[in-house]
XYZ file of C-alpha atoms in Angstrom:
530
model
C 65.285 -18.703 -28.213
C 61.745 -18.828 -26.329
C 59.413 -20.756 -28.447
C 55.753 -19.020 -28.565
C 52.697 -20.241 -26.473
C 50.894 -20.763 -29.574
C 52.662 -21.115 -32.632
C 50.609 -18.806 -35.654
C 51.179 -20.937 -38.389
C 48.556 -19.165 -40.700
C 49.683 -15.612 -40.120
C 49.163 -13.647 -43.592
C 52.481 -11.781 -45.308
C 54.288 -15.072 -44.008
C 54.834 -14.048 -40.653
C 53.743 -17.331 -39.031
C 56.144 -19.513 -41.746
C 58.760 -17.158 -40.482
C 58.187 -17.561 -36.930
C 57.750 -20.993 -37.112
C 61.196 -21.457 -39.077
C 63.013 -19.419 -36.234
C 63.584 -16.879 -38.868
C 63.282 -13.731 -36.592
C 65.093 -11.443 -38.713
C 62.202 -12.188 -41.768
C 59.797 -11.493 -39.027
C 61.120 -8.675 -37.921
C 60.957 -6.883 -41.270
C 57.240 -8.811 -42.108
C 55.646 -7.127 -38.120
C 57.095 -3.848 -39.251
C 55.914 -3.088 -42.576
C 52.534 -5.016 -41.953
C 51.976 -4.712 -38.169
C 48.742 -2.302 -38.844
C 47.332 -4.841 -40.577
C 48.429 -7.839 -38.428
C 47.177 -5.995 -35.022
C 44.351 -5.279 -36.358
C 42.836 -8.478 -37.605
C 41.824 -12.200 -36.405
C 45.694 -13.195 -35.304
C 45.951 -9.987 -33.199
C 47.133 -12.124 -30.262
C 49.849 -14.386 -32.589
C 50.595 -10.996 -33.763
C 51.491 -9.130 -30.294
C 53.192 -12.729 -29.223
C 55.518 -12.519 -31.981
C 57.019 -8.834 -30.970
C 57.063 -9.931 -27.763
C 59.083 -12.734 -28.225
C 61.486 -10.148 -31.153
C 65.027 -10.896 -29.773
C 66.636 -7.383 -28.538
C 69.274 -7.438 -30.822
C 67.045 -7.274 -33.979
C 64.977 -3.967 -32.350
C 67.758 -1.453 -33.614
C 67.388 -2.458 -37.280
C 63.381 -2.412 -36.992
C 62.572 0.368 -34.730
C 59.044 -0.677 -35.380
C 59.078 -3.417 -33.472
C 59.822 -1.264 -29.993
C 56.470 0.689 -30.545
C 54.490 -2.378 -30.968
C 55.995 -3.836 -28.057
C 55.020 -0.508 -26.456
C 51.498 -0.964 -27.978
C 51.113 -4.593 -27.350
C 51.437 -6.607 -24.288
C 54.361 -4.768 -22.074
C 53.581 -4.167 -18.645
C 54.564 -0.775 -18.338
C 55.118 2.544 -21.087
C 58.472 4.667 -21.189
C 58.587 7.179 -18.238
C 59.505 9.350 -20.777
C 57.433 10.713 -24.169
C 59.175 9.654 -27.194
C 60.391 12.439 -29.523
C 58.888 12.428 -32.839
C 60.190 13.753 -36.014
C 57.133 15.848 -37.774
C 59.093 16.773 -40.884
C 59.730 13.212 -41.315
C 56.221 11.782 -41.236
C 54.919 15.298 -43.552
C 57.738 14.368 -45.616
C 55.806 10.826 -46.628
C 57.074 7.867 -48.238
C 59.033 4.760 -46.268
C 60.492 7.241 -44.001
C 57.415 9.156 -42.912
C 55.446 5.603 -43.173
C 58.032 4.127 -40.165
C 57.736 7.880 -38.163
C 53.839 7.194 -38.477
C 53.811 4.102 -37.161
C 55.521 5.371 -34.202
C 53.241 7.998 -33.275
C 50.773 5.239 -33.435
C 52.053 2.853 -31.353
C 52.722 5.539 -28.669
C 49.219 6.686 -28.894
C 47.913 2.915 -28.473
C 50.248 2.225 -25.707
C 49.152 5.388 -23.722
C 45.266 5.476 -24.819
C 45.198 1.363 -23.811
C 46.300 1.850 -20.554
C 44.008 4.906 -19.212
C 46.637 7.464 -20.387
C 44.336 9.220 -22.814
C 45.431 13.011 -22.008
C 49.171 11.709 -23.142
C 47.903 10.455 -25.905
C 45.679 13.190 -27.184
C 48.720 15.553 -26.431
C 50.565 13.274 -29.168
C 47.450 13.421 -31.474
C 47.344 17.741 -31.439
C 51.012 17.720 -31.709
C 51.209 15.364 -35.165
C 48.204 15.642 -36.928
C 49.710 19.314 -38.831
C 52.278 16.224 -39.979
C 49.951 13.753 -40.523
C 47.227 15.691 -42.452
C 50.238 16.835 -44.701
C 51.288 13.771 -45.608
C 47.911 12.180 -46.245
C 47.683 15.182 -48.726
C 50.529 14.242 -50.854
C 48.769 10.877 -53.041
C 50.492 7.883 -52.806
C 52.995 9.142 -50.003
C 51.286 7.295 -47.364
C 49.674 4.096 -48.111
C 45.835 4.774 -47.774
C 45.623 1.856 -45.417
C 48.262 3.040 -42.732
C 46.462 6.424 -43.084
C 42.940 4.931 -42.627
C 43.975 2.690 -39.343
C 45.524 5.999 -38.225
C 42.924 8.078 -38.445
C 40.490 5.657 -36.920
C 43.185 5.172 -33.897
C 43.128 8.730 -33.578
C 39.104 9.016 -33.715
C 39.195 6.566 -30.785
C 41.437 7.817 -28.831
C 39.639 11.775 -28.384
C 36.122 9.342 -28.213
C 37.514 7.990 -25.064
C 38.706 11.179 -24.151
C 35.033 12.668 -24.836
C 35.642 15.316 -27.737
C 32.883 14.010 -29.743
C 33.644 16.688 -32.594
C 36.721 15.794 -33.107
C 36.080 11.963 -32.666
C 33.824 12.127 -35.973
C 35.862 14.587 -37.761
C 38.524 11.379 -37.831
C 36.173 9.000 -38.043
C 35.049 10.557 -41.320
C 37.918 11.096 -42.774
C 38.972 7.345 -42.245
C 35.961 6.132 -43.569
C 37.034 8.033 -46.750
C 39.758 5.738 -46.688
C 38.292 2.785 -45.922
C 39.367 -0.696 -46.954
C 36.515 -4.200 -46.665
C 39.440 -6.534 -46.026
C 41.108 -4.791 -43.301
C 39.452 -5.586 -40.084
C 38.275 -2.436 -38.634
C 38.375 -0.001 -41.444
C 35.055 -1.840 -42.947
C 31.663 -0.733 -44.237
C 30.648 -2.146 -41.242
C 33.010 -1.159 -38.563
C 33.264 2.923 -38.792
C 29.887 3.732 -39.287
C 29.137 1.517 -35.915
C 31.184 4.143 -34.776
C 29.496 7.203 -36.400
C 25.986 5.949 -35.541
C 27.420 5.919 -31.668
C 28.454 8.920 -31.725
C 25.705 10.515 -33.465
C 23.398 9.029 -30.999
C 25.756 10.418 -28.248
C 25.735 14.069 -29.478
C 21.713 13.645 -30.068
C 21.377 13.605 -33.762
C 18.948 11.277 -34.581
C 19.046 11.952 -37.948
C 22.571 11.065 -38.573
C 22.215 7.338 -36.555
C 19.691 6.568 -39.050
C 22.121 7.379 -42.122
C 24.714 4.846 -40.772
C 22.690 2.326 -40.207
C 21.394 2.716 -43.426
C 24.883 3.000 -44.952
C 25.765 -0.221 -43.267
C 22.560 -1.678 -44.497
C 22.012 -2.652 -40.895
C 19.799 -5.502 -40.656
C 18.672 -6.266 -36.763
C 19.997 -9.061 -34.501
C 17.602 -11.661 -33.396
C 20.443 -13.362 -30.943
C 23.094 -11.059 -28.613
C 25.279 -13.532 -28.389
C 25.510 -13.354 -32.028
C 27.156 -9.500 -31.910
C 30.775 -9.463 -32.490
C 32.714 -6.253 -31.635
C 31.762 -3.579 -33.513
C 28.333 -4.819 -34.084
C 27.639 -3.699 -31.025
C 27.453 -0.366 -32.323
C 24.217 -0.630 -34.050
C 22.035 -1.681 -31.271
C 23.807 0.558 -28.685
C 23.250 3.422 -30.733
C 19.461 2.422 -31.426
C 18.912 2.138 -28.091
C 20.353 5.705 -26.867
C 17.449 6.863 -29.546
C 15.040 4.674 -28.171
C 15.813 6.125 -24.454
C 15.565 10.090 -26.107
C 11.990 9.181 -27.589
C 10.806 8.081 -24.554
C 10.494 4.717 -26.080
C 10.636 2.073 -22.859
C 9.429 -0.751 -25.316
C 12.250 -0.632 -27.431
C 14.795 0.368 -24.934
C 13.903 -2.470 -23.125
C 14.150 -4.624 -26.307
C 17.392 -3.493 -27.076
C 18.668 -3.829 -23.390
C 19.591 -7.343 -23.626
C 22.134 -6.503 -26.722
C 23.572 -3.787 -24.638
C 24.293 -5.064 -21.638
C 27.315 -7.555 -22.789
C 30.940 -6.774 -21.810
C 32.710 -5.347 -24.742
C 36.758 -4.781 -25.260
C 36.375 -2.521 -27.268
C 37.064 0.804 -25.414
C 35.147 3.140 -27.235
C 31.917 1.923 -27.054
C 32.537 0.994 -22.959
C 31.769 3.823 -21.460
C 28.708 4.781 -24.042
C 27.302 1.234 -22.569
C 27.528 2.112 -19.066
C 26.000 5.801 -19.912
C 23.574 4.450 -21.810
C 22.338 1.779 -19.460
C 22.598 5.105 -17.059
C 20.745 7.630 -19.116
C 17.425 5.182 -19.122
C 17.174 4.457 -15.778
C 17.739 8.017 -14.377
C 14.364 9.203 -16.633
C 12.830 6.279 -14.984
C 14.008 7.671 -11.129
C 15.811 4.611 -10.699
C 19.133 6.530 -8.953
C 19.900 3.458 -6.769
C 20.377 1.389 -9.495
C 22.518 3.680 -11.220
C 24.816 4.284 -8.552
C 24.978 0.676 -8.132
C 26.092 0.202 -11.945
C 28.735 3.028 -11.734
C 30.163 1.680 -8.309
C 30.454 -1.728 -10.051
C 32.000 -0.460 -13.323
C 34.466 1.521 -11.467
C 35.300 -1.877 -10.099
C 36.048 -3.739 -13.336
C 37.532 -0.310 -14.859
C 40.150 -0.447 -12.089
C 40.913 -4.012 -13.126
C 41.772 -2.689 -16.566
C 42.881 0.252 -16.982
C 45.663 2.807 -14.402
C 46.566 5.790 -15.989
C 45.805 8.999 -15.716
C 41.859 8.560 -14.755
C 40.057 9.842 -17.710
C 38.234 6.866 -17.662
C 37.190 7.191 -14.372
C 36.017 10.779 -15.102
C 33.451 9.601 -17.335
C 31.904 7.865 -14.519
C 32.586 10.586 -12.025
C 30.484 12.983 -13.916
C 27.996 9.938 -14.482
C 27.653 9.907 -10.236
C 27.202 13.334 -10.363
C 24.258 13.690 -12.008
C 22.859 10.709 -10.773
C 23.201 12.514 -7.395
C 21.737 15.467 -8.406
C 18.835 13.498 -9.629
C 18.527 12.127 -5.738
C 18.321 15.392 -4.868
C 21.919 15.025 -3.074
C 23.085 18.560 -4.296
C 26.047 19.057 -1.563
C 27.426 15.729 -2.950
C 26.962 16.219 -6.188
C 28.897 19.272 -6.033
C 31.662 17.787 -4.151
C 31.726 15.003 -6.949
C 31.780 17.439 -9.422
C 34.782 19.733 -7.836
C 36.875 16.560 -8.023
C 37.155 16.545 -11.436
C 40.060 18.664 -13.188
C 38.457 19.103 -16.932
C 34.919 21.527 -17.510
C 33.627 20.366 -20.986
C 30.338 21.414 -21.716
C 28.432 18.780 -20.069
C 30.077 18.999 -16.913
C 29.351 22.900 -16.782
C 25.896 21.940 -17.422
C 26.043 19.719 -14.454
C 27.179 22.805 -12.037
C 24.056 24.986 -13.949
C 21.746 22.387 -12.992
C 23.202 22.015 -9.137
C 22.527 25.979 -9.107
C 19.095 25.639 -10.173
C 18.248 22.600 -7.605
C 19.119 24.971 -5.086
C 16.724 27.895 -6.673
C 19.923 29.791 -7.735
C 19.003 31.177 -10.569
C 21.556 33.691 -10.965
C 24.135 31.614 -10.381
C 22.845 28.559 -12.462
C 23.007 31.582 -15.735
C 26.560 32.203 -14.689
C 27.519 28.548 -15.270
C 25.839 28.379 -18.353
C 27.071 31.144 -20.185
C 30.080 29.296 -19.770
C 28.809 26.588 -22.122
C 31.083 26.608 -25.602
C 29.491 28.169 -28.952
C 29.291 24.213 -30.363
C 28.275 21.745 -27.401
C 26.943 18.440 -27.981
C 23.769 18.429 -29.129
C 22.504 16.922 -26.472
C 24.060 19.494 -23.656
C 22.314 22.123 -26.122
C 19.072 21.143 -26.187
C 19.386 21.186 -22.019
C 21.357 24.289 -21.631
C 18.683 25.849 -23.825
C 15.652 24.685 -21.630
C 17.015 25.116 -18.436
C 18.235 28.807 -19.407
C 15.004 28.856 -20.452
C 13.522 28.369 -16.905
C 15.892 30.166 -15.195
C 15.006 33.351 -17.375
C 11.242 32.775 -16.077
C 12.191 32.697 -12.528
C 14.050 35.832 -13.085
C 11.454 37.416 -13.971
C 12.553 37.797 -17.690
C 10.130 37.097 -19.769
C 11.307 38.032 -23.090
C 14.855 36.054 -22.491
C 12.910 32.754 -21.397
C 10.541 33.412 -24.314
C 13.472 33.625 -26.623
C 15.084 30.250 -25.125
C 11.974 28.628 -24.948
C 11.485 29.009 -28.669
C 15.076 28.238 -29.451
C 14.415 24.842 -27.587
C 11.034 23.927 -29.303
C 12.327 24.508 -32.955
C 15.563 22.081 -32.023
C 14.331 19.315 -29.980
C 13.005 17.037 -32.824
C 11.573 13.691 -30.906
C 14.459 13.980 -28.326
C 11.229 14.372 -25.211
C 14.024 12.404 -22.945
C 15.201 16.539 -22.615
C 11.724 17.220 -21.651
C 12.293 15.636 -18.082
C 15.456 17.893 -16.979
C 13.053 20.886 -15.445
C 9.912 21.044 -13.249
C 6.408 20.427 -14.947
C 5.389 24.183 -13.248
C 8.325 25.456 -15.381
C 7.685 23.782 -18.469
C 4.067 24.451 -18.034
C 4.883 28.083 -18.043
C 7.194 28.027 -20.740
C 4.213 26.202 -22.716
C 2.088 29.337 -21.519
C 4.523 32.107 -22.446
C 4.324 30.715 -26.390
C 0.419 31.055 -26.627
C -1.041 29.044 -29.471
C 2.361 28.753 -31.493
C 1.327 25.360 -33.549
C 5.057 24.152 -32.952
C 4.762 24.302 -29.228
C 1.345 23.131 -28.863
C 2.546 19.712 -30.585
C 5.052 19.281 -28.870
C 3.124 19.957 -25.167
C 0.614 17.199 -26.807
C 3.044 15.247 -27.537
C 4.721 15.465 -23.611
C 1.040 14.925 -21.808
C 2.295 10.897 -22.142
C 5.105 11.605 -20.011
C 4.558 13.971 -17.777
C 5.119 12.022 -14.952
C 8.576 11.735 -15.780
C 11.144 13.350 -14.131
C 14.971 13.358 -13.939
C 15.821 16.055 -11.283
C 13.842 17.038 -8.494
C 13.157 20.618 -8.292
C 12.111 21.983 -5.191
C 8.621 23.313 -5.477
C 8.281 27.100 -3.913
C 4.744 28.416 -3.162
C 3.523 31.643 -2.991
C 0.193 32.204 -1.520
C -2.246 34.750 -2.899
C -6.250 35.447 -2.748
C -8.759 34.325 -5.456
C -8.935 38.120 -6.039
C -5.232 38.828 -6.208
C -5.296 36.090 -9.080
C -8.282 37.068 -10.717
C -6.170 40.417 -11.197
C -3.165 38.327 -12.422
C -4.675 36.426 -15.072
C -6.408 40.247 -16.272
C -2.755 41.579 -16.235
C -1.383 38.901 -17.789
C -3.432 39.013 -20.652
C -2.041 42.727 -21.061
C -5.382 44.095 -19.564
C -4.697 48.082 -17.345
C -6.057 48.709 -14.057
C -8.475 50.620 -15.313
C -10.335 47.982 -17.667
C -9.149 45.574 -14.626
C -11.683 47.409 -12.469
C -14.547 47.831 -15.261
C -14.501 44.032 -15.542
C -14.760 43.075 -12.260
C -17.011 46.070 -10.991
C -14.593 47.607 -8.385
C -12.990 50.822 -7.867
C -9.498 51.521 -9.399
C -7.893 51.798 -5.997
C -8.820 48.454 -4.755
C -7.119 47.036 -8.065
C -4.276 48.966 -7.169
C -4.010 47.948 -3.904
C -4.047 44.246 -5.250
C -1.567 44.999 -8.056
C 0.941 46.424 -4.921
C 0.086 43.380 -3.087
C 1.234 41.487 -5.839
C 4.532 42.955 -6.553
C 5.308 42.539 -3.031
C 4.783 38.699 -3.201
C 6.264 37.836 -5.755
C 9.468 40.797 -5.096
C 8.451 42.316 -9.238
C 9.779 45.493 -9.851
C 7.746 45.235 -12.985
C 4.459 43.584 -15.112
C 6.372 41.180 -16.788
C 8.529 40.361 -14.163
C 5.452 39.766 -12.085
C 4.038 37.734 -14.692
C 7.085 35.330 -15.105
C 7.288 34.729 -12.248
C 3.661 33.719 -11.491
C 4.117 30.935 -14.484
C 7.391 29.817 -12.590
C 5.051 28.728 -9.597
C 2.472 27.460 -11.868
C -0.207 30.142 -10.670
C -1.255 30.791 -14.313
C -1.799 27.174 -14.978
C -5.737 27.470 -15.856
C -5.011 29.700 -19.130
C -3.371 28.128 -21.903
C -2.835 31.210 -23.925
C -2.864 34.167 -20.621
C 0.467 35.584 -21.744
C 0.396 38.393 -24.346
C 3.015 38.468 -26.705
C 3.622 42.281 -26.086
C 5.015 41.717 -22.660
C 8.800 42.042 -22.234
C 12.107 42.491 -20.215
C-alpha cells in the first residue's frame, strides 16, 4: 500500500486516525460522506492525498471517491461527460445526497482545469434537480446544499454571467454555515461585494462590507483568501469615482497572486480598468501578455479564461487607437455577451460609424451589467447626436445622468465635444448641471480616442446657428442682426450643406457633436426634435 507524503493525523470525522491505521475501507466511507467539508477546509491537501492514494478496489463501493479523484489532483478528466441521474438527486435523501456530490465533483474537475463551458452545461442541466431537492427540508443536508450552490456561483463567475453568479451566491449565503470554511459570514459576501463592484453597484459593495463588518487591513500580507475580496472590491469603486488616492492605496492589497479563481481575473481587470482611464495602454498590454503567461501555466481547457483577457486586449487596443486590431481581437472570440458587443459599438464609433456603432448596440440584452449600461447608454447617446437626432440623444442622455450615481470612471468612454454637447442639449436641468460640475476635475481624462472632425464655418454662419439653436426663425434672425431675410437664408442653406442636415434639429445636433455650440450653456431649446 503507498504510504502518504504527509501523513494527516488531525483530519476531523477521523479520517487521519483511519488513514494512519491503514484502514482504507473506514476512509473510504469517512471522504465520501464528509468530503465537502474535508475539501473545503485547512487539510484540503491531506484531504485530496487521501483519495488519491483510495486503493481501486474500494472505488466501486464508494462511488464518491472517483469524483473527488476527478475533482482533486488527477492529471487529466474523463473524455467522456458522466451521466447523471436528475430524478435521483430531486428525489433527496442519501441517494440524491451521493448523485449531488457527483455533479459536483464533475463541475470542480471541469471548472478547475479551464473547462468552464462543460461545466456550466452540467450546472443548466441539474439545477431543475437541485433546486427541487433543496425545496424538500431536511432532504439535503443544508451544508452539501450551501457548498453546492457556492460551487455553482463560482463556476458561471468564471464563466462571466454575473446575474447568475449572485443569484447562487445568495441563495448559499441563505444557507450559510461559520464553521465550514467557505460558506462563512466572511467568505460569500467577499464574493457579493466583488461582484457588485463588477456589475457597478456601488450601493450593494457597501452592504457587504457592512454585513461582514469589514474592518480595513493595515498589512497585505496579512489577507488570506477570501479577504481579498474586500479590498479588491473597494478598489474597483475607488477606480469608478475617479478616486486615484485610494486606488492607489488599495493597489498594494490587490496586486498579490491569489488561487482562488474567481477573484483572478477581477484582479487583473481591475488593475486594467485603472490604468486605461489613466492612458496607460502599454502597461496594460504588458499585464495581460504576462497573465496570459502564468494562466497558461495553470489552466488548458477550453479557453474561457483566456477570453476574459482577450476581450481585456481588445479594449485596451481600442483605447490606443488600434481599431483594425482591436477588431481582429475581438472576431477571435466565439461568445457576444453584452460587454463584448459593447466593445464592437465602440470600434464603430472610433471609426465615426455611427450607424453601424447603433446596430451593435441594439444588440445589447434587456439586463446588462450595470456597468455595460451606463456605457451603452452614453455612447448611444453620442451616436444619436452625430446623427443628427436630437430628441433620441436627448432621451439617452437623460437616461444616463439619472443612473450614473458617482460612477464618473463612465464619463471618460466618449469625446469631451460629445459630452459637452450632450451637457448642452439638457439646458439648466439641476441633475445634469451637477454632474458636468462635478466632471470639470476630470476632464482631461480619457479612455478612447475619438477622432476629432472639423467643420469650418464663418463668424456669421455661427452667429445664425446659435439664433437657430435657441429656436429663433429667419425672420427674427434677420431683425436681430439688421440684415435682410435672404442673406439669412442664404446662410441657413450654407449651413445645411456643411453639416449634410436635412433638417433644424439635425443641423443643430450635429453642430454640438463638433463642439461649435460650445460658448452657450443653455443654446438648445427644449422644443427641438427628431
Amino acid at each position: 500500500m503507498p504510504a502518504l507524503t504527509s501523513p494527516p493525523a488531525a483530519l476531523d470525522h477521523g479520517l487521519g486516525a483511519a488513514v494512519a491505521a491503514g484502514d482504507w475501507s473506514a476512509a473510504a466511507g469517512i471522504m465520501e460522506r464528509w468530503g465537502v467539508e474535508l475539501q473545503a477546509g485547512v487539510h484540503r491537501g491531506h484531504f485530496f492525498d487521501a483519495v488519491t492514494h483510495t486503493p481501486d478496489s474500494l472505488c466501486a463501493a464508494h462511488p464518491g471517491i472517483v469524483y473527488w479523484r476527478e475533482a482533486g489532483r488527477v492529471t487529466e478528466i474523463p473524455v467522456e461527460r458522466p451521466s447523471f441521474d436528475a430524478a435521483r438527486l430531486a428525489a433527496g435523501g442519501e441517494a440524491g445526497l451521493i448523485e449531488l456530490r457527483r455533479v459536483a465533483a464533475a463541475v470542480l474537475a471541469r471548472r478547475r482545469r479551464g473547462f468552464v463551458a462543460e461545466a456550466v452545461a452540467i450546472l443548466d442541466e441539474m439545477m431543475p434537480a437541485v433546486r427541487t431537492a433543496i425545496r424538500r427540508q431536511g432532504d439535503l443536508p443544508i451544508t452539501d446544499a450551501a457548498w453546492f450552490l457556492m460551487q455553482a456561483g463560482i463556476t458561471f463567475d468564471v464563466f462571466g454571467d454575473v446575474h447568475t453568479a449572485r443569484r447562487y451566491y445568495l441563495m448559499a449565503w441563505q444557507r450559510r454555515d461559520d464553521d465550514v470554511v467557505g460558506l462563512g459570514s466572511q467568505d460569500l459576501p467577499a464574493k457579493l461585494a466583488v461582484l457588485a463592484a463588477i456589475d457597478g453597484d456601488h450601493a450593494e459593495v457597501g452592504r457587504w462590507v457592512a454585513v461582514a463588518g469589514r474592518t480595513p487591513t493595515t498589512d497585505p500580507a496579512e489577507l488570506d483568501g477570501t479577504d481579498l475580496g474586500y479590498p479588491l472590491a473597494e478598489f474597483i469603486v475607488a477606480v469608478d469615482r475617479l478616486d486615484f488616492t485610494t486606488s492607489d492605496e488599495l493597489l498594494p492589497y490587490i496586486a498579490l497572486p491569489t488561487e482562488y479563481e474567481e477573484f483572478f481575473h477581477y484582479l487583473v481587470w481591475a488593475r486594467a480598468h485603472r490604468l486605461l482611464v489613466m492612458g496607460r495602454i502599454g502597461e496594460v498590454l504588458r499585464l495581460i501578455d504576462e497573465t496570459a503567461v502564468a494562466w497558461d501555466d495553470l489552466v488548458a481547457g477550453d479557453g474561457w479564461y483566456r477570453t476574459h483577457l482577450t476581450a481585456l486586449r481588445a479594449k485596451a487596443l481600442l483605447a490606443g487607437g488600434r481599431v483594425d486590431e482591436a477588431e481582429a481581437t475581438l472576431e477571435s472570440l466565439s461568445n457576444s455577451d453584452d460587454g463584448i458587443v459593447l466593445l464592437w459599438a465602440r470600434a464603430g464609433a472610433l471609426r465615426l460609424h455611427f450607424d453601424a456603432a447603433m446596430e451593435h448596440l441594439v444588440g445589447i440584452s434587456d439586463r446588462p451589467p450595470r456597468r455595460v449600461q451606463l456605457e451603452a447608454q452614453l455612447l448611444a447617446a453620442a451616436c444619436h447626436l452625430n446623427l443628427g437626432q436630437i430628441s433620441l440623444a436627448r432621451s439617452k442622455f437623460q437616461a444616463f445622468v439619472a443612473s450614473v450615481g458617482h460612477n464618473l470612471q463612465s464619463m471618460a468612454s466618449i469625446s469631451e465635444t460629445h459630452l459637452h454637447g450632450l451637457f448642452a442639449l439638457l439646458g439648466s436641468v439641476p441633475a445634469a448641471n451637477a454632474l458636468e460640475a462635478r466632471w470639470q476635475e476630470f476632464r482631461h481624462l480619457r479612455t478612447y480616442p475619438y477622432p476629432e472632425t472639423s467643420i469650418s464655418v464663418s463668424d456669421r454662419e455661427l452667429v445664425v446657428l446659435r439664433r437657430l439653436a435657441r429656436g429663433e426663425s429667419r425672420a427674427e434672425i434677420a431683425k436681430a442682426e439688421f440684415v435682410s431675410a435672404n442673406t439669412v437664408k442664404t446662410q441657413v442653406t450654407a449651413l445645411y450643406r456643411k453639416f449634410n442636415a436635412t433638417n433644424r434639429s439635425e443641423l443643430i445636433a450635429k453642430a454640438l457633436s463638433h463642439g461649435l455650440l460650445a460658448g452657450s450653456r443653455n443654446a438648445v431649446t427644449e422644443h427641438l426634435s427628431d
